[in-house]
Short mmCIF file of C-alpha atoms in Angstrom, two decimals:
data_model
loop_
_atom_site.label_atom_id
_atom_site.label_comp_id
_atom_site.label_asym_id
_atom_site.label_seq_id
_atom_site.Cartn_x
_atom_site.Cartn_y
_atom_site.Cartn_z
CA UNK A 1 0.00 0.00 0.00
CA UNK A 2 2.86 2.34 0.85
CA UNK A 3 4.37 1.87 -2.58
CA UNK A 4 0.99 2.43 -4.21
CA UNK A 5 0.46 5.61 -2.18
CA UNK A 6 3.94 6.76 -3.12
CA UNK A 7 3.07 6.25 -6.80
CA UNK A 8 -0.17 8.17 -6.38
CA UNK A 9 1.66 11.05 -4.70
CA UNK A 10 4.23 11.15 -7.48
CA UNK A 11 1.42 11.16 -10.03
CA UNK A 12 -0.21 14.08 -8.22
CA UNK A 13 3.07 15.99 -8.18
CA UNK A 14 3.13 15.52 -11.93
CA UNK A 15 -0.42 16.84 -12.17
CA UNK A 16 -1.92 13.55 -13.29
CA UNK A 17 -5.74 13.84 -12.95
CA UNK A 18 -6.28 10.13 -12.39
CA UNK A 19 -3.71 10.17 -9.56
CA UNK A 20 -5.47 13.18 -8.07
CA UNK A 21 -8.76 11.31 -8.12
CA UNK A 22 -7.15 8.25 -6.55
CA UNK A 23 -5.72 10.38 -3.76
CA UNK A 24 -9.09 12.04 -3.24
CA UNK A 25 -10.73 8.63 -2.87
CA UNK A 26 -7.89 7.33 -0.71
CA UNK A 27 -8.37 10.08 1.87
CA UNK A 28 -12.14 10.40 1.56
CA UNK A 29 -13.48 8.00 4.16
CA UNK A 30 -11.16 8.95 6.98
CA UNK A 31 -10.88 12.68 6.35
CA UNK A 32 -14.57 13.11 5.75
CA UNK A 33 -15.00 11.60 9.21
CA UNK A 34 -12.87 14.47 10.52
CA UNK A 35 -14.90 17.02 8.56
CA UNK A 36 -18.18 15.58 9.81
CA UNK A 37 -17.15 16.27 13.39
CA UNK A 38 -16.83 19.97 12.62
CA UNK A 39 -19.92 20.34 10.45
CA UNK A 40 -23.56 19.63 11.01
CA UNK A 41 -24.26 18.03 7.66
CA UNK A 42 -22.65 16.03 4.90
CA UNK A 43 -22.62 18.76 2.26
CA UNK A 44 -20.83 21.29 4.46
CA UNK A 45 -18.35 18.62 5.49
CA UNK A 46 -17.76 17.73 1.84
CA UNK A 47 -17.22 21.39 0.96
CA UNK A 48 -14.49 21.61 3.59
CA UNK A 49 -13.04 18.30 2.46
CA UNK A 50 -12.90 19.49 -1.15
CA UNK A 51 -11.28 22.75 -0.14
CA UNK A 52 -8.73 20.88 1.95
CA UNK A 53 -8.00 18.43 -0.86
CA UNK A 54 -7.47 21.31 -3.27
CA UNK A 55 -4.81 22.63 -0.90
CA UNK A 56 -3.33 19.14 -0.53
CA UNK A 57 -3.08 18.68 -4.30
CA UNK A 58 -1.73 22.17 -4.86
CA UNK A 59 0.94 21.75 -2.18
CA UNK A 60 1.65 18.08 -2.45
CA UNK A 61 5.22 18.67 -3.59
CA UNK A 62 5.79 20.29 -0.21
CA UNK A 63 5.06 17.01 1.55
CA UNK A 64 8.44 16.08 2.99
CA UNK A 65 7.87 12.34 3.25
CA UNK A 66 8.43 12.77 6.97
CA UNK A 67 5.73 11.21 9.08
CA UNK A 68 2.51 9.70 7.96
CA UNK A 69 1.00 11.17 4.83
CA UNK A 70 -2.52 11.05 6.25
CA UNK A 71 -1.28 12.96 9.29
CA UNK A 72 -0.10 15.74 6.97
CA UNK A 73 -3.43 15.71 5.14
CA UNK A 74 -5.30 15.67 8.43
CA UNK A 75 -3.61 18.86 9.62
CA UNK A 76 -4.71 20.60 6.43
CA UNK A 77 -8.24 19.21 6.78
CA UNK A 78 -8.53 20.30 10.43
CA UNK A 79 -7.24 23.80 9.67
CA UNK A 80 -9.64 24.11 6.75
CA UNK A 81 -12.59 23.02 8.89
CA UNK A 82 -11.44 25.38 11.62
CA UNK A 83 -11.44 28.30 9.20
CA UNK A 84 -14.85 27.30 7.91
CA UNK A 85 -16.60 27.10 11.27
CA UNK A 86 -14.71 29.51 13.48
CA UNK A 87 -16.74 32.47 12.24
CA UNK A 88 -20.00 30.71 13.01
CA UNK A 89 -18.94 30.06 16.59
CA UNK A 90 -19.80 32.75 19.09
CA UNK A 91 -17.71 33.09 22.19
CA UNK A 92 -19.31 35.13 24.86
CA UNK A 93 -16.93 37.13 26.95
CA UNK A 94 -19.34 36.84 29.85
CA UNK A 95 -19.64 33.19 30.76
CA UNK A 96 -21.40 31.61 33.71
CA UNK A 97 -18.86 30.76 36.38
CA UNK A 98 -17.30 27.36 35.99
CA UNK A 99 -18.45 25.20 38.85
CA UNK A 100 -17.20 21.66 39.12
CA UNK A 101 -20.01 20.80 41.50
CA UNK A 102 -22.48 21.56 38.72
CA UNK A 103 -20.96 18.99 36.42
CA UNK A 104 -23.42 16.38 35.32
CA UNK A 105 -22.44 12.90 36.42
CA UNK A 106 -23.11 9.88 34.34
CA UNK A 107 -21.95 6.31 34.76
CA UNK A 108 -19.97 4.55 32.04
CA UNK A 109 -22.76 2.03 31.78
CA UNK A 110 -25.06 4.80 30.70
CA UNK A 111 -23.09 5.74 27.63
CA UNK A 112 -21.16 2.60 26.78
CA UNK A 113 -24.04 1.30 24.72
CA UNK A 114 -23.92 4.22 22.32
CA UNK A 115 -22.48 3.58 18.89
CA UNK A 116 -20.27 5.95 16.94
CA UNK A 117 -23.11 7.28 14.79
CA UNK A 118 -25.09 8.32 17.85
CA UNK A 119 -22.04 9.94 19.42
CA UNK A 120 -21.31 11.82 16.21
CA UNK A 121 -24.89 13.07 16.03
CA UNK A 122 -24.71 14.29 19.63
CA UNK A 123 -21.44 16.12 18.99
CA UNK A 124 -22.89 17.70 15.85
CA UNK A 125 -25.82 18.98 17.90
CA UNK A 126 -23.55 20.83 20.33
CA UNK A 127 -23.44 24.63 20.16
CA UNK A 128 -20.86 25.61 17.51
CA UNK A 129 -18.32 27.15 19.88
CA UNK A 130 -18.48 24.29 22.36
CA UNK A 131 -18.32 21.69 19.59
CA UNK A 132 -15.24 23.35 18.16
CA UNK A 133 -13.41 23.48 21.49
CA UNK A 134 -14.50 19.93 22.29
CA UNK A 135 -13.17 18.62 18.97
CA UNK A 136 -9.88 20.44 19.25
CA UNK A 137 -9.32 19.30 22.82
CA UNK A 138 -10.57 15.72 22.66
CA UNK A 139 -9.84 14.73 19.08
CA UNK A 140 -6.85 16.85 18.09
CA UNK A 141 -5.18 16.88 21.48
CA UNK A 142 -4.81 20.65 21.65
CA UNK A 143 -4.18 22.26 25.02
CA UNK A 144 -6.44 25.05 26.21
CA UNK A 145 -3.64 27.51 25.51
CA UNK A 146 -3.35 26.26 21.92
CA UNK A 147 -7.11 26.41 21.44
CA UNK A 148 -7.14 29.91 22.87
CA UNK A 149 -4.43 30.92 20.41
CA UNK A 150 -6.23 29.36 17.46
CA UNK A 151 -9.62 30.82 18.24
CA UNK A 152 -8.54 34.10 19.77
CA UNK A 153 -10.20 33.45 23.09
CA UNK A 154 -8.98 33.19 26.65
CA UNK A 155 -7.85 29.78 27.96
CA UNK A 156 -10.52 30.06 30.62
CA UNK A 157 -13.16 30.45 27.91
CA UNK A 158 -11.84 27.33 26.24
CA UNK A 159 -12.11 25.42 29.51
CA UNK A 160 -15.64 26.64 30.01
CA UNK A 161 -16.70 25.51 26.54
CA UNK A 162 -15.12 22.09 27.03
CA UNK A 163 -16.94 21.63 30.30
CA UNK A 164 -20.14 22.92 28.76
CA UNK A 165 -19.82 20.49 25.85
CA UNK A 166 -19.35 17.56 28.23
CA UNK A 167 -22.36 18.55 30.29
CA UNK A 168 -24.57 18.98 27.23
CA UNK A 169 -23.48 15.58 25.89
CA UNK A 170 -24.13 13.88 29.21
CA UNK A 171 -27.49 15.57 29.55
CA UNK A 172 -28.49 14.40 26.09
CA UNK A 173 -27.37 10.87 26.84
CA UNK A 174 -29.46 10.89 30.00
CA UNK A 175 -32.46 12.10 28.01
CA UNK A 176 -31.92 9.34 25.48
CA UNK A 177 -31.88 6.78 28.28
CA UNK A 178 -35.05 8.18 29.81
CA UNK A 179 -36.79 8.04 26.45
CA UNK A 180 -35.58 4.49 25.96
CA UNK A 181 -36.80 3.35 29.38
CA UNK A 182 -40.19 4.97 28.79
CA UNK A 183 -40.43 3.22 25.44
CA UNK A 184 -39.56 -0.12 27.04
CA UNK A 185 -42.00 0.36 29.92
CA UNK B 1 -10.30 17.51 46.58
CA UNK B 2 -11.17 13.84 46.41
CA UNK B 3 -14.49 14.64 44.78
CA UNK B 4 -12.77 16.82 42.19
CA UNK B 5 -10.34 14.00 41.30
CA UNK B 6 -13.25 11.62 40.89
CA UNK B 7 -14.89 14.09 38.56
CA UNK B 8 -11.71 14.43 36.55
CA UNK B 9 -11.36 10.67 36.23
CA UNK B 10 -14.96 10.36 35.16
CA UNK B 11 -14.46 13.14 32.61
CA UNK B 12 -11.35 11.48 31.22
CA UNK B 13 -13.17 8.19 30.93
CA UNK B 14 -16.04 9.91 29.17
CA UNK B 15 -13.65 11.79 26.85
CA UNK B 16 -11.87 8.57 25.93
CA UNK B 17 -15.14 6.88 25.11
CA UNK B 18 -16.27 9.75 22.90
CA UNK B 19 -12.89 9.92 21.20
CA UNK B 20 -12.88 6.21 20.51
CA UNK B 21 -16.34 6.39 19.02
CA UNK B 22 -15.64 9.47 16.92
CA UNK B 23 -12.48 7.92 15.53
CA UNK B 24 -14.65 5.27 13.98
CA UNK B 25 -16.71 7.80 12.11
CA UNK B 26 -16.14 8.07 8.44
CA UNK B 27 -18.02 8.67 5.27
CA UNK B 28 -19.35 6.11 2.87
CA UNK B 29 -16.64 5.71 0.21
CA UNK B 30 -19.42 5.38 -2.36
CA UNK B 31 -20.10 9.10 -1.90
CA UNK B 32 -16.59 10.03 -2.93
CA UNK B 33 -17.44 10.02 -6.63
CA UNK B 34 -20.40 12.34 -6.09
CA UNK B 35 -18.40 14.93 -4.18
CA UNK B 36 -15.32 14.57 -6.36
CA UNK B 37 -17.39 15.77 -9.31
CA UNK B 38 -18.06 18.99 -7.39
CA UNK B 39 -14.39 19.63 -6.88
CA UNK B 40 -12.27 21.82 -9.08
CA UNK B 41 -8.82 20.31 -9.39
CA UNK B 42 -5.77 22.56 -9.44
CA UNK B 43 -4.61 22.78 -13.05
CA UNK B 44 -0.93 22.24 -13.76
CA UNK B 45 0.76 24.14 -16.54
CA UNK B 46 1.64 22.19 -19.69
CA UNK B 47 4.32 19.70 -18.80
CA UNK B 48 4.74 21.08 -15.30
CA UNK B 49 3.70 20.20 -11.81
CA UNK B 50 0.91 21.81 -9.86
CA UNK B 51 3.41 23.84 -7.92
CA UNK B 52 5.13 24.87 -11.11
CA UNK B 53 1.77 26.04 -12.39
CA UNK B 54 1.13 28.00 -9.22
CA UNK B 55 4.61 29.49 -9.32
CA UNK B 56 4.30 30.21 -13.01
CA UNK B 57 1.01 32.06 -12.60
CA UNK B 58 2.46 33.88 -9.63
CA UNK B 59 5.47 34.88 -11.69
CA UNK B 60 3.24 35.97 -14.56
CA UNK B 61 1.22 38.10 -12.17
CA UNK B 62 4.29 39.93 -10.90
CA UNK B 63 5.74 40.23 -14.38
CA UNK B 64 2.55 41.86 -15.61
CA UNK B 65 2.52 44.13 -12.57
CA UNK B 66 6.12 45.12 -13.34
CA UNK B 67 5.21 45.93 -16.95
CA UNK B 68 2.27 48.02 -15.77
CA UNK B 69 4.57 49.79 -13.33
CA UNK B 70 7.22 50.50 -15.96
CA UNK B 71 4.63 51.80 -18.42
CA UNK B 72 3.06 53.96 -15.73
CA UNK B 73 6.42 55.43 -14.76
CA UNK B 74 7.26 56.04 -18.43
CA UNK B 75 3.94 57.78 -19.01
CA UNK B 76 4.37 59.80 -15.85
CA UNK B 77 7.86 60.85 -16.88
CA UNK B 78 6.65 61.70 -20.35
CA UNK B 79 4.02 63.96 -18.85
CA UNK B 80 6.49 65.60 -16.45
CA UNK B 81 9.65 67.41 -17.45
CA UNK B 82 12.72 65.77 -16.03
CA UNK B 83 14.43 67.34 -13.08
CA UNK B 84 17.69 68.87 -14.15
CA UNK B 85 20.82 67.44 -12.67
CA UNK B 86 22.97 69.81 -10.70
CA UNK B 87 25.95 68.39 -12.53
CA UNK B 88 24.74 69.42 -15.97
CA UNK B 89 23.23 72.53 -17.50
CA UNK B 90 19.52 72.77 -17.41
CA UNK B 91 19.28 73.35 -21.11
CA UNK B 92 21.13 72.24 -24.18
CA UNK B 93 22.11 75.35 -26.04
CA UNK B 94 21.46 75.67 -29.71
CA UNK B 95 24.59 76.35 -31.74
CA UNK B 96 25.31 79.88 -32.61
CA UNK B 97 24.82 80.80 -36.25
CA UNK B 98 27.57 79.28 -38.37
CA UNK B 99 28.45 76.60 -35.80
CA UNK B 100 27.76 72.89 -36.03
CA UNK B 101 27.56 72.40 -32.28
CA UNK B 102 26.97 74.64 -29.35
CA UNK B 103 29.79 75.14 -26.90
CA UNK B 104 30.26 76.97 -23.66
CA UNK B 105 30.99 80.23 -25.38
CA UNK B 106 27.56 80.17 -26.93
CA UNK B 107 26.01 80.11 -23.56
CA UNK B 108 27.72 83.28 -22.52
CA UNK B 109 25.12 85.30 -24.23
CA UNK B 110 22.29 82.82 -24.32
CA UNK B 111 18.92 83.95 -23.25
CA UNK B 112 15.88 82.20 -22.10
CA UNK B 113 12.78 83.12 -23.97
CA UNK B 114 10.48 83.73 -21.10
CA UNK B 115 7.23 83.62 -23.02
CA UNK B 116 8.28 80.26 -24.42
CA UNK B 117 8.62 78.74 -21.01
CA UNK B 118 6.04 76.10 -20.28
CA UNK B 119 3.55 77.50 -17.88
CA UNK B 120 2.59 75.82 -14.68
CA UNK B 121 -0.82 74.26 -14.54
CA UNK B 122 -3.30 76.33 -12.56
CA UNK B 123 -2.87 75.44 -8.94
CA UNK B 124 0.44 73.71 -9.52
CA UNK B 125 2.91 74.54 -6.83
CA UNK B 126 6.03 73.92 -8.86
CA UNK B 127 7.14 73.21 -12.34
CA UNK B 128 10.56 72.22 -13.51
CA UNK B 129 11.37 72.28 -17.15
CA UNK B 130 14.12 72.30 -19.71
CA UNK B 131 14.38 75.88 -20.81
CA UNK B 132 14.76 76.85 -24.41
CA UNK B 133 17.64 79.17 -25.18
CA UNK B 134 17.54 81.70 -27.96
CA UNK B 135 20.44 83.34 -29.66
CA UNK B 136 21.72 86.54 -28.12
CA UNK B 137 19.08 89.17 -28.15
CA UNK B 138 19.09 92.53 -26.50
CA UNK B 139 15.59 92.22 -25.24
CA UNK B 140 13.07 89.48 -24.83
CA UNK B 141 9.41 89.93 -25.43
CA UNK B 142 7.36 90.59 -22.42
CA UNK B 143 4.73 88.18 -21.25
CA UNK B 144 1.35 89.55 -22.25
CA UNK B 145 -0.43 90.86 -19.23
CA UNK B 146 -3.54 88.82 -19.92
CA UNK B 147 -1.58 85.60 -20.31
CA UNK B 148 -1.51 82.91 -17.64
CA UNK B 149 2.23 83.36 -17.92
CA UNK B 150 1.75 85.91 -15.23
CA UNK B 151 2.16 82.87 -13.15
CA UNK B 152 5.71 82.19 -14.16
CA UNK B 153 7.09 78.71 -13.85
CA UNK B 154 9.36 77.84 -11.06
CA UNK B 155 12.81 77.15 -12.33
CA UNK B 156 15.51 74.95 -10.93
CA UNK B 157 18.99 75.61 -12.21
CA UNK B 158 22.41 74.35 -11.26
CA UNK B 159 24.34 76.56 -8.97
CA UNK B 160 26.76 79.05 -10.57
CA UNK B 161 25.59 78.11 -14.02
CA UNK B 162 22.88 80.66 -14.41
CA UNK B 163 21.96 84.10 -13.41
CA UNK B 164 18.50 85.42 -13.51
CA UNK B 165 17.78 88.91 -14.56
CA UNK B 166 14.54 90.65 -14.12
CA UNK B 167 13.83 94.00 -15.46
CA UNK B 168 13.38 95.25 -11.98
CA UNK B 169 16.02 93.29 -10.14
CA UNK B 170 19.71 92.90 -9.84
CA UNK B 171 21.30 89.85 -11.41
CA UNK B 172 22.67 87.25 -9.09
CA UNK B 173 23.53 83.57 -8.96
CA UNK B 174 20.76 81.07 -8.57
CA UNK B 175 21.04 78.23 -6.18
CA UNK B 176 19.53 74.89 -7.00
CA UNK B 177 15.81 74.89 -6.56
CA UNK B 178 15.68 78.64 -6.66
CA UNK B 179 12.11 79.70 -7.02
CA UNK B 180 11.00 82.53 -9.20
CA UNK B 181 7.95 83.80 -7.41
CA UNK B 182 4.61 83.60 -9.03
CA UNK B 183 4.04 87.28 -8.53
CA UNK B 184 6.76 88.11 -11.08
CA UNK B 185 4.92 89.46 -14.03
CA UNK B 186 7.73 90.55 -16.20
CA UNK B 187 9.88 88.55 -18.50
CA UNK B 188 12.53 86.37 -17.05
CA UNK B 189 15.99 86.29 -18.51
CA UNK B 190 18.35 83.54 -17.69
CA UNK B 191 21.79 84.13 -19.01
CA UNK B 192 24.12 81.23 -19.27
CA UNK B 193 27.86 81.38 -18.67
#
């Protein structure tokens, strides 16, 4: 596979359209999964994916062959999604005080039955700002300081949005469970 | 403190679960064809790579900007008289009658034809021009009183190379960027040495 990917990359550097299509398809499944976490629907996610792949194809000769190719693509995809959604996110400068005691508690048993499609849907339903911070922190491994730098907010605001995202997710999971138990009863 | 640590552990456990689930998310590969058709691929130049195409178009952009700049400067210079160098005379003297080429002796009695001087545009604060020189003449025509030449051009001449004479003033050397005031209504004589 590595040799095949190498051939595809070389074809893309040479501007070969069939290689470009192969690379597009090669990255599609995984990178669209990344895009879907930042967007609420498939078309918006695809728009970001296409924009990111345009950048990838235009700059592919800058890929240094250091590290995993999909890791390089992923950084471009994440930055493209970030640019696409950051303007939609609203960060209030006046946030309710963070209070650990107000965190919603939920047992692992409560959420362990969820599948990845349900989790994705719940994340997509989060408020834009909280979803963005949640994705960057949980999925991309950014620190609050890095998120603050990327989004132009205070680290404390980033922490608040992360906590808020967790609470909203847990609350929704609890609601799902209640609905399920009512249905079963 | 103990409660807080429990919360943190629970949060980490929850985060790990969500992360694990989200990492499994992906799109149906069958949709790739549909969305690929909506994508505009970067076009490489003939025989070149995508980057070469980008660089080439970038180079063409700057080349065209340079051409526009050069043409603009040329047009601007064509519309503006060149500033005289302090190392050279402001004007090239016409040869005296019977001579093939003008020399320094011709300038001794050269005169500037004041009415022939290009006039400054209304409102212009300064005008620099190459001044025409006429053969020795005892007197130059006066600027008609109703002419806009009442606003005489400002003249820049190299130091020690010219003296200005006005009918009502005493000759003296001009320094570079010497200004002949607008209020001067009479003819201006510049005699070259």
